[in-house]
Tab-separated table of C-alpha atoms in Angstrom:
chain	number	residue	atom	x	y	z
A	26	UNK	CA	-54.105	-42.785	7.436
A	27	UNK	CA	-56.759	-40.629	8.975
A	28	UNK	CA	-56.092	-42.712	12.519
A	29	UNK	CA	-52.499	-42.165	11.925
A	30	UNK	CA	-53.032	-38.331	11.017
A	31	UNK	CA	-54.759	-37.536	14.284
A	32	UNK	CA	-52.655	-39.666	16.763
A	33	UNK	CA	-49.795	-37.813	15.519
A	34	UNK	CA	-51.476	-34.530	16.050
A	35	UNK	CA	-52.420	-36.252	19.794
A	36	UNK	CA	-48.853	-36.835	20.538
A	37	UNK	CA	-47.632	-33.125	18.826
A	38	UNK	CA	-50.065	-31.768	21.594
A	39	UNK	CA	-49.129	-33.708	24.452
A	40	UNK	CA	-45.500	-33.065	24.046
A	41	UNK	CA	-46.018	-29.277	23.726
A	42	UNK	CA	-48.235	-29.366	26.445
A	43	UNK	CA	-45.194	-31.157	28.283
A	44	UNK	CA	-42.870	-28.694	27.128
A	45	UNK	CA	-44.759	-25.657	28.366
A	46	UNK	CA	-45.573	-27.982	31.824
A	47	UNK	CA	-41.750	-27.127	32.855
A	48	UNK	CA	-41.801	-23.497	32.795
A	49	UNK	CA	-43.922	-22.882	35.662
A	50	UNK	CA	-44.255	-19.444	38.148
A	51	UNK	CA	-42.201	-18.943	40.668
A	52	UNK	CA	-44.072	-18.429	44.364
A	53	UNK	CA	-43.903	-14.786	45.820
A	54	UNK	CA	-41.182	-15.630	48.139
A	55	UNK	CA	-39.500	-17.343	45.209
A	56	UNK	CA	-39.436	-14.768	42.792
A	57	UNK	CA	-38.247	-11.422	45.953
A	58	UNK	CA	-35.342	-13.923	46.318
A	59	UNK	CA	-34.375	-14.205	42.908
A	60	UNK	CA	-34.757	-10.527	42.442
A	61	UNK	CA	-32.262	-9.740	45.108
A	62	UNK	CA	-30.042	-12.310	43.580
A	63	UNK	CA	-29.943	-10.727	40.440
A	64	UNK	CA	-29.612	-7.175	41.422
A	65	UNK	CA	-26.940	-7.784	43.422
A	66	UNK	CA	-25.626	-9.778	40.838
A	67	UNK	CA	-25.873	-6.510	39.004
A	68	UNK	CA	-24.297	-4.508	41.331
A	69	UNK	CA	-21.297	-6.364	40.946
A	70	UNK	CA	-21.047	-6.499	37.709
A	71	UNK	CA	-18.342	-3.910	36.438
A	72	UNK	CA	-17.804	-5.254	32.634
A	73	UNK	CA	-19.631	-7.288	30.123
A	74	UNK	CA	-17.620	-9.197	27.110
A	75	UNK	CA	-20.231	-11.167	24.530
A	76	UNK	CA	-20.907	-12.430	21.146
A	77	UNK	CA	-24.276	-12.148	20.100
A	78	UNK	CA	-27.134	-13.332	17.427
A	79	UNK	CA	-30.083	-11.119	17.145
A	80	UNK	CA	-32.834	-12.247	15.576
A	81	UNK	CA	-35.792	-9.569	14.035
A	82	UNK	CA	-39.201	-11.679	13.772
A	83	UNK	CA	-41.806	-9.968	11.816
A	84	UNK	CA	-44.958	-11.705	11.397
A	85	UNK	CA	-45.469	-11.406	7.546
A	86	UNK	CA	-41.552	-12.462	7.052
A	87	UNK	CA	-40.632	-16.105	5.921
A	88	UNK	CA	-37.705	-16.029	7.991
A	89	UNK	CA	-36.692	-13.882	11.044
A	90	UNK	CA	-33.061	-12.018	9.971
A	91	UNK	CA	-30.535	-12.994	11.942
A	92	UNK	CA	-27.145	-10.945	12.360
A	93	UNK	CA	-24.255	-11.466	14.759
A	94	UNK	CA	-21.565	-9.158	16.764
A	95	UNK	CA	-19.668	-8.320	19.961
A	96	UNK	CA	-21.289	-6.429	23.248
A	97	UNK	CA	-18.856	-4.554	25.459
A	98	UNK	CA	-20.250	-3.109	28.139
A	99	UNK	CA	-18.635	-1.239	31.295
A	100	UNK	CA	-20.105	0.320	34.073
A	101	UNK	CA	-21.903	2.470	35.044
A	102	UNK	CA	-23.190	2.957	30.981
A	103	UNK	CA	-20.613	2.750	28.228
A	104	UNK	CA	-22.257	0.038	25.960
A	105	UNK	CA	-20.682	-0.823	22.400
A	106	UNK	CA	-22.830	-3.062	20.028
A	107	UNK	CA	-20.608	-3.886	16.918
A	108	UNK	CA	-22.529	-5.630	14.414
A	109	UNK	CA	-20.412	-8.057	12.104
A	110	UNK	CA	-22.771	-10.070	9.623
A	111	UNK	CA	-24.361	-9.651	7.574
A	112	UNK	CA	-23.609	-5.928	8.226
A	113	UNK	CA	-20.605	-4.007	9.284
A	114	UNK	CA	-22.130	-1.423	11.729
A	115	UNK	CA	-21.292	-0.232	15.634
A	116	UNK	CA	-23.278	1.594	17.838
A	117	UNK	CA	-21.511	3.566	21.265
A	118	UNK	CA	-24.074	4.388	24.078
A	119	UNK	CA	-22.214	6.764	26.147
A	120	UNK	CA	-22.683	10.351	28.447
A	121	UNK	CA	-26.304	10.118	26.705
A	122	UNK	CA	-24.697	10.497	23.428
A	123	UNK	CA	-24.736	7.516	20.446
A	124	UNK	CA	-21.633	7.261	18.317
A	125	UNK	CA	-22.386	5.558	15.292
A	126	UNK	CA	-20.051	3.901	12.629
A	127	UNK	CA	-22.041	2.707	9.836
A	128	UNK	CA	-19.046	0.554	7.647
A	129	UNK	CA	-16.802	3.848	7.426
A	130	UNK	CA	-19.424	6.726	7.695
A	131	UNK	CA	-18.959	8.285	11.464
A	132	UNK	CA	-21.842	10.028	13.045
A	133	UNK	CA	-23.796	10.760	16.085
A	134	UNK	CA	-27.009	11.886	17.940
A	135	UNK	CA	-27.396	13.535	21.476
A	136	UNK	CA	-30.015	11.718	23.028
A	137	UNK	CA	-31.004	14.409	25.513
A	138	UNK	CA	-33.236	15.300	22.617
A	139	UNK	CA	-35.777	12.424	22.767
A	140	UNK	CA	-36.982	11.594	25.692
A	141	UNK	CA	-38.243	7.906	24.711
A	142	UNK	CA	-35.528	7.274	22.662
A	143	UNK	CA	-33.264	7.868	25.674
A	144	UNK	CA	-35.627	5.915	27.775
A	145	UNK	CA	-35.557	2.552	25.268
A	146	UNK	CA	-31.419	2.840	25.302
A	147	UNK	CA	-31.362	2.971	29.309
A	148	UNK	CA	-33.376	0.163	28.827
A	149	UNK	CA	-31.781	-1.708	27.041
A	150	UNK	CA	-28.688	-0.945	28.785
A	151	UNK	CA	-30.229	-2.259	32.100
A	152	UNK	CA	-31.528	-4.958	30.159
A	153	UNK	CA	-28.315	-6.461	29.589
A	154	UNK	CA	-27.213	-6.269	32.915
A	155	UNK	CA	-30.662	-7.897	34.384
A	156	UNK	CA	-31.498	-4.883	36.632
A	157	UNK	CA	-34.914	-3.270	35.538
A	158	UNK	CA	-37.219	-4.473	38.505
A	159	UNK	CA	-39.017	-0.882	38.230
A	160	UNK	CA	-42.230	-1.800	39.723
A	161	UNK	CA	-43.093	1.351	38.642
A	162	UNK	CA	-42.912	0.934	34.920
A	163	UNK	CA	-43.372	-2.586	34.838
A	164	UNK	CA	-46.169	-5.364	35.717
A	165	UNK	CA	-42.765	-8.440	36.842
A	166	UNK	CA	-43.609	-12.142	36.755
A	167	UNK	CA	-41.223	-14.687	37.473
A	168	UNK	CA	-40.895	-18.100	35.737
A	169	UNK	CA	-38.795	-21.077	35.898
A	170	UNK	CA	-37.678	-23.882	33.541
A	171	UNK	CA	-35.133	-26.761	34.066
A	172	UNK	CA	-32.495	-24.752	32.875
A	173	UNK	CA	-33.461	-21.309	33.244
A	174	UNK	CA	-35.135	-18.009	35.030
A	175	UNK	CA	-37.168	-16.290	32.295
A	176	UNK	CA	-38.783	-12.852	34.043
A	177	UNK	CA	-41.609	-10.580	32.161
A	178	UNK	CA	-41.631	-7.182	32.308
A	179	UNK	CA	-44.673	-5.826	30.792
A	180	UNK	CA	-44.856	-1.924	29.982
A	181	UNK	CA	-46.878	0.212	32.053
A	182	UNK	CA	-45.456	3.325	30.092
A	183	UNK	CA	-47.792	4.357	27.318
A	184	UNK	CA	-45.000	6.257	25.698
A	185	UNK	CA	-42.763	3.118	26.032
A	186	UNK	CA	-45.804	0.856	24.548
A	187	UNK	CA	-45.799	1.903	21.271
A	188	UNK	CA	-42.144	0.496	20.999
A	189	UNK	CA	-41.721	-2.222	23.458
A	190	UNK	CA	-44.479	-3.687	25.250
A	191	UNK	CA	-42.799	-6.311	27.104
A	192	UNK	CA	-39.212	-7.347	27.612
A	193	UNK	CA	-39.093	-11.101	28.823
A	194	UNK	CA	-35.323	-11.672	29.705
A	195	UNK	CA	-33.735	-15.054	30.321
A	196	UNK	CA	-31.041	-15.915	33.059
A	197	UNK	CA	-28.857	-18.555	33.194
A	198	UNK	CA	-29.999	-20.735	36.521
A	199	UNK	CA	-26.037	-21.589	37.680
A	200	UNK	CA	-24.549	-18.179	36.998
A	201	UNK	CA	-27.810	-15.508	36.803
A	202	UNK	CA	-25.979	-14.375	33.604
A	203	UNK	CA	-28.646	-12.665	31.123
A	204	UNK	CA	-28.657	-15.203	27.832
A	205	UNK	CA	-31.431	-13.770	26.356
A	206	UNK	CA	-33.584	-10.627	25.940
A	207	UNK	CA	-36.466	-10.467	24.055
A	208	UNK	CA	-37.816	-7.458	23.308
A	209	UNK	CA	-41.972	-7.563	21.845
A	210	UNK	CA	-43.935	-5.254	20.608
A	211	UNK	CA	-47.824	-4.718	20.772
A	212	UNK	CA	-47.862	-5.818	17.408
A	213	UNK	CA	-46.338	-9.011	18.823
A	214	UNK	CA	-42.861	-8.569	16.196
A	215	UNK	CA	-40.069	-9.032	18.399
A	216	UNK	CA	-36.071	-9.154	18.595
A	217	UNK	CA	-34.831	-11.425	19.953
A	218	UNK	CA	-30.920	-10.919	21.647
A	219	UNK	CA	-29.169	-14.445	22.283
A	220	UNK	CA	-25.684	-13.461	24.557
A	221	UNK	CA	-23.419	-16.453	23.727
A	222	UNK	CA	-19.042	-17.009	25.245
A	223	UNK	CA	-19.620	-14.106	27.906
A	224	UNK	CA	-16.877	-13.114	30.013
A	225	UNK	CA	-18.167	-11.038	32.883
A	226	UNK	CA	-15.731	-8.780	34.918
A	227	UNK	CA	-12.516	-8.578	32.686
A	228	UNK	CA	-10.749	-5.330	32.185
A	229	UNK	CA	-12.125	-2.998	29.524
A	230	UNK	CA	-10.268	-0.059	28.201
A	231	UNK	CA	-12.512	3.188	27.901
A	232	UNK	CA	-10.561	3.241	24.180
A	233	UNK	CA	-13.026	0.606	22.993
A	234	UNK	CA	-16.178	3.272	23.369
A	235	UNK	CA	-14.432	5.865	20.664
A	236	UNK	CA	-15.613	5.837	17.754
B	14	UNK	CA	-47.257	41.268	-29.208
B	15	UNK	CA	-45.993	38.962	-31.560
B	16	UNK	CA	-42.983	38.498	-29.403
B	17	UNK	CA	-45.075	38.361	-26.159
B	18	UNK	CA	-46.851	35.478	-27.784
B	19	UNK	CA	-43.414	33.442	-28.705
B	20	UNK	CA	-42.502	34.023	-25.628
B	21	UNK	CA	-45.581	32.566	-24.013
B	22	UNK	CA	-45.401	29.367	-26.293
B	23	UNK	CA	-41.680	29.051	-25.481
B	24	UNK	CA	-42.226	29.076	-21.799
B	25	UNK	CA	-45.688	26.541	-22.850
B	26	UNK	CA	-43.303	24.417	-24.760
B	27	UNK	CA	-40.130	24.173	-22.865
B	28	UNK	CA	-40.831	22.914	-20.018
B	29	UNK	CA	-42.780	19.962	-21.465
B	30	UNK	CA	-39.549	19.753	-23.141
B	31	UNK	CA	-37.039	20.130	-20.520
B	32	UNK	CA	-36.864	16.295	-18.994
B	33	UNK	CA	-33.176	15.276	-19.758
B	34	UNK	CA	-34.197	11.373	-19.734
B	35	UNK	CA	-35.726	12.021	-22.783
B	36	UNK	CA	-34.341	14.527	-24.371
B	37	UNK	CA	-33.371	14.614	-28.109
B	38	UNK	CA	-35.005	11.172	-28.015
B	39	UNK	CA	-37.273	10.158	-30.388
B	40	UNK	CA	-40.866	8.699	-29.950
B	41	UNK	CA	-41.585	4.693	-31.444
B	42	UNK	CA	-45.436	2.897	-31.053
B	43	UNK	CA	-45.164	1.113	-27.951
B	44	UNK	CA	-44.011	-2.677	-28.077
B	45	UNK	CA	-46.006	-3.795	-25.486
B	46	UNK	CA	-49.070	-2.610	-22.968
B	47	UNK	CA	-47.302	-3.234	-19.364
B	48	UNK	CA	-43.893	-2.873	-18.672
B	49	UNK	CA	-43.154	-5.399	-15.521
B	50	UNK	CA	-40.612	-4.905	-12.648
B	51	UNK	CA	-39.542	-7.760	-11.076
B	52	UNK	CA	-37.373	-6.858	-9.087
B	53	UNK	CA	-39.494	-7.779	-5.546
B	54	UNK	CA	-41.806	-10.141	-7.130
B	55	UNK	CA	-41.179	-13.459	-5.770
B	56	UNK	CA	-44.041	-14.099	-2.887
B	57	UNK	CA	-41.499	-17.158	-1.629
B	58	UNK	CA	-38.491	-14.580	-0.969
B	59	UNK	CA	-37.992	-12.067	2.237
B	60	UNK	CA	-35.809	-8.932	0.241
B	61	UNK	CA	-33.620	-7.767	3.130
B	62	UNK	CA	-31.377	-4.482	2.491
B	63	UNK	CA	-28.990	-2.772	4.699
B	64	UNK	CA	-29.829	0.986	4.252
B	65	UNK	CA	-27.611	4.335	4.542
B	66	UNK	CA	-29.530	7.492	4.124
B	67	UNK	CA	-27.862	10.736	3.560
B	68	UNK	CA	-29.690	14.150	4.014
B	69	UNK	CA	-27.647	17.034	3.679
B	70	UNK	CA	-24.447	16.462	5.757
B	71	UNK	CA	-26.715	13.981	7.982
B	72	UNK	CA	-26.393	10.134	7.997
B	73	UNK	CA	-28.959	7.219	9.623
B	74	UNK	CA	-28.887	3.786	8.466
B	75	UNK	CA	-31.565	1.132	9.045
B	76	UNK	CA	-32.993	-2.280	7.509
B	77	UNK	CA	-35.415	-2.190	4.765
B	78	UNK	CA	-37.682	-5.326	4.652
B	79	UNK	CA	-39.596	-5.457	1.266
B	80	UNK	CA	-42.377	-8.291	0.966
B	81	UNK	CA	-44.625	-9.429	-1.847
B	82	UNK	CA	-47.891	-10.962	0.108
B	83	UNK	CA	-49.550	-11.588	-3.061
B	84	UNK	CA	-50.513	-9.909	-6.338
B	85	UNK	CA	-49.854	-5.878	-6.116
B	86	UNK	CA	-49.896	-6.002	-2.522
B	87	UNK	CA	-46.478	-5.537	-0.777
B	88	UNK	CA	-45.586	-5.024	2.774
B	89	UNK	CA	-42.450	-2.664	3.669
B	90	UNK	CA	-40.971	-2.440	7.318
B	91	UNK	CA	-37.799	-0.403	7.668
B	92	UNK	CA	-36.266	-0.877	11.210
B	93	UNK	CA	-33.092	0.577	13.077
B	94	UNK	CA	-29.901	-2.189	13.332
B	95	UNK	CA	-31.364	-2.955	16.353
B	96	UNK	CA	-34.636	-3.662	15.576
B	97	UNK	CA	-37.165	-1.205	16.638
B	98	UNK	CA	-39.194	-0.303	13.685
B	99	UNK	CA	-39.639	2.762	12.294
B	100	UNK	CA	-42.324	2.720	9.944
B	101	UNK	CA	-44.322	-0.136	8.487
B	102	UNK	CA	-46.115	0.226	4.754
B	103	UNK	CA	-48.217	-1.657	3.032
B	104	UNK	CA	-49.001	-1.169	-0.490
B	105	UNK	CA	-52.437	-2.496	-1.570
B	106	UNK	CA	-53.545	-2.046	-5.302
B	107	UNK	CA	-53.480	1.501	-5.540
B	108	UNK	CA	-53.754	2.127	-1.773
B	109	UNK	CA	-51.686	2.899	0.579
B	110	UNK	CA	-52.025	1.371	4.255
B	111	UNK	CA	-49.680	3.108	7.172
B	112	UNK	CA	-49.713	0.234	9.839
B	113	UNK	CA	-47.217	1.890	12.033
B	114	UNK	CA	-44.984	5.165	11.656
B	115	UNK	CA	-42.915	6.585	14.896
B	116	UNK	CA	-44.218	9.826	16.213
B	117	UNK	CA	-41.482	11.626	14.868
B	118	UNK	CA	-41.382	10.668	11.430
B	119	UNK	CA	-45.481	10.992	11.190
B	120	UNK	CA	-45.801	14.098	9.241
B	121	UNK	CA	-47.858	14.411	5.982
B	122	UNK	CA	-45.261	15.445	3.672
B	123	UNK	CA	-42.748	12.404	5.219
B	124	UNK	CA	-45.690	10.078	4.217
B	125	UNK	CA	-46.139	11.365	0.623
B	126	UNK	CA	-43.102	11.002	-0.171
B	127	UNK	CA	-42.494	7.781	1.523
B	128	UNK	CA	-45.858	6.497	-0.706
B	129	UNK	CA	-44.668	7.722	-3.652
B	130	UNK	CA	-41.131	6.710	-3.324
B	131	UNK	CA	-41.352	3.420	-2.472
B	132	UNK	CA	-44.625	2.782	-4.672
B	133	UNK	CA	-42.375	3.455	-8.104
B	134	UNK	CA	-39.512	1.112	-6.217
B	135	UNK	CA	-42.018	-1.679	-5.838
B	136	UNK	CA	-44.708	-1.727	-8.421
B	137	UNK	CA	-44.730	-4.598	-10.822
B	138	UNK	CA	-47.270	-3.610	-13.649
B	139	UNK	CA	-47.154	-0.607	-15.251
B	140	UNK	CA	-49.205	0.530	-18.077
B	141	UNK	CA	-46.937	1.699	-21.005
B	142	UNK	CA	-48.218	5.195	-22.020
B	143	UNK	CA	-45.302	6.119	-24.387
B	144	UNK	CA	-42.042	4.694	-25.654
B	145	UNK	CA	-38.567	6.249	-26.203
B	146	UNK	CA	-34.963	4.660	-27.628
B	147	UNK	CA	-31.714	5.306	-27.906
B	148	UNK	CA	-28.663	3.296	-28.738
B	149	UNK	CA	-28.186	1.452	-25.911
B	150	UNK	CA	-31.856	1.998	-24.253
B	151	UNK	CA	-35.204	1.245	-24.209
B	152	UNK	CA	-37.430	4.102	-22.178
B	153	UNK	CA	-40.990	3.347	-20.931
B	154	UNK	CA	-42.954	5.889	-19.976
B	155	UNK	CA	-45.986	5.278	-16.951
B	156	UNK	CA	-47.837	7.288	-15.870
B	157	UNK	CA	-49.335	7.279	-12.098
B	158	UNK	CA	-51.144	9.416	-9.911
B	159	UNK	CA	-49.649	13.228	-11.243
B	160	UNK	CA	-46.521	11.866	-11.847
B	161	UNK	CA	-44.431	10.112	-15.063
B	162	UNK	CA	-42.232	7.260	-14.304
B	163	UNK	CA	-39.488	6.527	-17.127
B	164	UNK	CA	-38.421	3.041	-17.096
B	165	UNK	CA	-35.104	2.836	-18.618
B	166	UNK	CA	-34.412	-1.007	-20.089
B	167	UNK	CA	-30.756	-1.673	-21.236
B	168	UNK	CA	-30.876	-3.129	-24.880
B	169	UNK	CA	-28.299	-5.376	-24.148
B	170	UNK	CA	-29.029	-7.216	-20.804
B	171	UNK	CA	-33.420	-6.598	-21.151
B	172	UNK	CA	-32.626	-5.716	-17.941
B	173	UNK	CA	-34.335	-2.610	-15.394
B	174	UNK	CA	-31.626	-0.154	-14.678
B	175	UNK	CA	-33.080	2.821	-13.714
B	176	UNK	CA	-36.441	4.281	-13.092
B	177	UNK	CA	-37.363	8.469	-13.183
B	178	UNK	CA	-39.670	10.096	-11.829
B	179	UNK	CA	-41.108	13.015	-12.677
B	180	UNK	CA	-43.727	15.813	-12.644
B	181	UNK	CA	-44.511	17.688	-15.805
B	182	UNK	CA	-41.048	19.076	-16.146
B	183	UNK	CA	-39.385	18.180	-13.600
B	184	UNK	CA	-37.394	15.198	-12.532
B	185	UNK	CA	-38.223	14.464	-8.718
B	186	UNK	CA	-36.632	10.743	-7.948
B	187	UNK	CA	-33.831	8.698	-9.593
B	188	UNK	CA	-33.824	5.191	-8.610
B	189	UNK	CA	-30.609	3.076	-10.070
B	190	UNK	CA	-30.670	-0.798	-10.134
B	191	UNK	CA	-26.711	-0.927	-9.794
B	192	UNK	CA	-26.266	-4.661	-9.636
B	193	UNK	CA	-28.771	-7.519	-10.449
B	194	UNK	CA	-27.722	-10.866	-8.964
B	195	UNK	CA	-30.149	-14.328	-9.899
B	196	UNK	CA	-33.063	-11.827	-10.438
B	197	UNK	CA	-32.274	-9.743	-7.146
B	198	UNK	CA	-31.265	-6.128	-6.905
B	199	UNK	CA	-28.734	-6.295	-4.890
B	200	UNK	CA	-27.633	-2.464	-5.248
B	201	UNK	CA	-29.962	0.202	-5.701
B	202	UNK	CA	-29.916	4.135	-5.258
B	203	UNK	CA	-32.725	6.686	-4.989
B	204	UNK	CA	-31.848	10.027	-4.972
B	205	UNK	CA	-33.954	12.999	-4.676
B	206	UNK	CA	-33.059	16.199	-6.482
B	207	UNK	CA	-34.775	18.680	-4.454
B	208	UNK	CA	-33.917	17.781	-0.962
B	209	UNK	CA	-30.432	16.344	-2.206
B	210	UNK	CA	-31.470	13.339	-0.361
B	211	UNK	CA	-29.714	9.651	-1.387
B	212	UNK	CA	-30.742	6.403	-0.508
B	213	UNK	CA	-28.565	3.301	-0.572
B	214	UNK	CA	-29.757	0.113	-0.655
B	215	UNK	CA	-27.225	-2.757	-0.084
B	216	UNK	CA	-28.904	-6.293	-0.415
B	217	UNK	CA	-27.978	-8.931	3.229
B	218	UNK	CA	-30.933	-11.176	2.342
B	219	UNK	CA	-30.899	-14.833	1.341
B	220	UNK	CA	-29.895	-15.532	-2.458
B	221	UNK	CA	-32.050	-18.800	-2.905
């Protein structure tokens, strides 16, 4: 049983260690190319239409919490997060101004007031469309899986820190599409944004960023 | 002088007096030494509530996290809808542990009251200093730190409906267990009568 016990543990560690074996880092030359793919990518990207799953992991927490919605984005930064289950709730990023609906109750908060607050939103913003290769605020490394770019961005902001201390964002290899962004924090929680059906480029009325 | 000194025991007396939760109520031996809320006292369960928070004419909403890590000890996050967290409790015995608070929200007064609010939400035993009835009630009284939670109990259900607290003649917080659902809260309100502040607390966690 004992034998058993620890050949099992063996094989558990050989096929993680196989599983992180395919992510490896991308050369120098590797990773200025993708970066000009993407932000050109970027550049081109006028609309964003997706469902999405966001999951909050907190250490101490038996299971993350997981909620679901729609993104509509448009450029250059109208964003709309509508949150579906297990909450009714939408957020509008827009002029530096958040328009909040929470299930019926209508409010809203000029960001010019907070400085990091602001910051984190352009973030995220920018997050979502893949283009935050600010060498200035952020230490990049570039990985690659079989399916997948994942790039780190770890905060050189102190302000920044003490919310987000790394955003590691996933592209899709085919398309350069951003599927994920996860967003950790020096206590190591994180939320985690999975972008699933996106339809990049449609038309999107400015009517769907009043709240 | 004699009415100076009627006057002086009326303003003595009334106040001690003046608590409307038990008012006109009368005063039995207590039934029993602890009075137990179980409303977040499963270790196995993550209690997840949707919050709306109403101050003045001013709204913000978040995600309260309540969990029990083991006996009187219970961690509390409450984040945005997006995530980011705004402040991060833990309640230890009688101590209270700050793990993380945003800059803005650090101020002592936020703290206290965040300590004390969430404290009588949370804890499980409470030593029974007094005990009031009524027809349809059952009303514990505990005492902690300066101030005395009620614990109201309906007759009918057993059940924790509502929890005051208050300082020696003054009620400060209302908390109201609205619905109960398989031993879960699933709607509670704390109001605040001096800052007019409310509270609601709409369960989105797992049932089983």
């Amino acid at each position: 049983m004992q034998i058993r016990n620890r050949l099992l543990a063996l094989f558990v560690l050989l096929i993680s260690f196989a599983i992180t074996a395919q992510e490896r880092e991308l050369s120098v030359t590797a990773s200025a190319e993708l970066k000009n793919r993407v932000v050109e990518k970027s550049k081109n990207t006028s609309s964003i239409i997706s469902d999405f799953e966001q999951y909050k992991h907190l250490d101490f927490l038996s299971n993350d919490i997981k909620s679901t919605g729609k993104l509509t984005y448009k450029s250059p930064s109208s964003i709309k997060w509508e949150y579906k289950v297990p909450f009714v709730y939408s957020a509008i990023f827009k002029n530096n101004k958040l328009y909040i609906n929470d299930d019926g109750v209508k409010s809203n908060i000029n960001l010019d007031a907070n400085k990091t607050f602001r910051s984190l939103n352009d973030l995220i913003i920018k997050s979502v469309r893949g283009d935050m290769f600010d060498e200035e605020k952020f230490d990049i490394s570039y990985f690659v899986n079989s399916e997948a770019y994942i790039v780190h961005f770890k905060s050189l902001d102190a302000a920044l820190n003490k919310l987000i201390s790394e955003f590691v964002l996933t592209f899709d290899k085919e398309n350069l599409n951003v599927i994920q962004v996860k967003m950790i924090e020096s206590s190591e929680d994180f939320t985690l944004l999975k972008f699933l059906n996106q339809k990049i480029n449609q038309t999107v009325s400015d009517a769907v960023f009043t709240n | 002088m004699r009415y100076l000194l009627i006057s002086i025991f009326i303003l003595v007396l009334i106040p001690s007096c003046s608590l409307s939760i038990t008012k006109g109520l009368l005063e039995n031996v207590p039934k029993r030494e602890y009075i137990i809320n179980n409303y977040f006292s499963d270790e196995e369960k993550d209690y997840i509530y949707k919050a709306k928070f109403q101050l003045l004419k001013h709204h913000f909403g978040g995600i309260l996290i309540i969990k029990k890590i083991k006996t009187n000890h219970h961690r509390m996050v409450f984040t945005t809808e997006f995530g980011n967290k705004l402040f991060d409790l833990e309640f230890i015995e009688d101590d209270f542990k700050v793990n993380y608070v945003l800059d803005d929200m650090n101020k002592k007064f936020i703290l206290n009251m965040l300590e004390h609010d969430f404290q009588t939400l949370i804890a499980q035993n409470n030593k029974v200093e007094k005990q009031f009835s009524n027809e349809l009630e059952d009303i514990f009284q505990s005492n902690r730190d300066n101030y005395q939670n009620y614990y109201v109990f309906s007759k009918q259900t057993n059940e924790l409906t509502k929890i005051v607290s208050a300082s020696k003649n003054k009620e400060k917080l209302i908390i109201s267990f609205l619905v109960t659902e398989r031993g879960i809260s699933t709607s509670i309100k704390l109001s605040h009568e001096k800052f007019k502040a409310i509270m609601d607390l709409n369960y989105i966690g797992k049932m089983d």
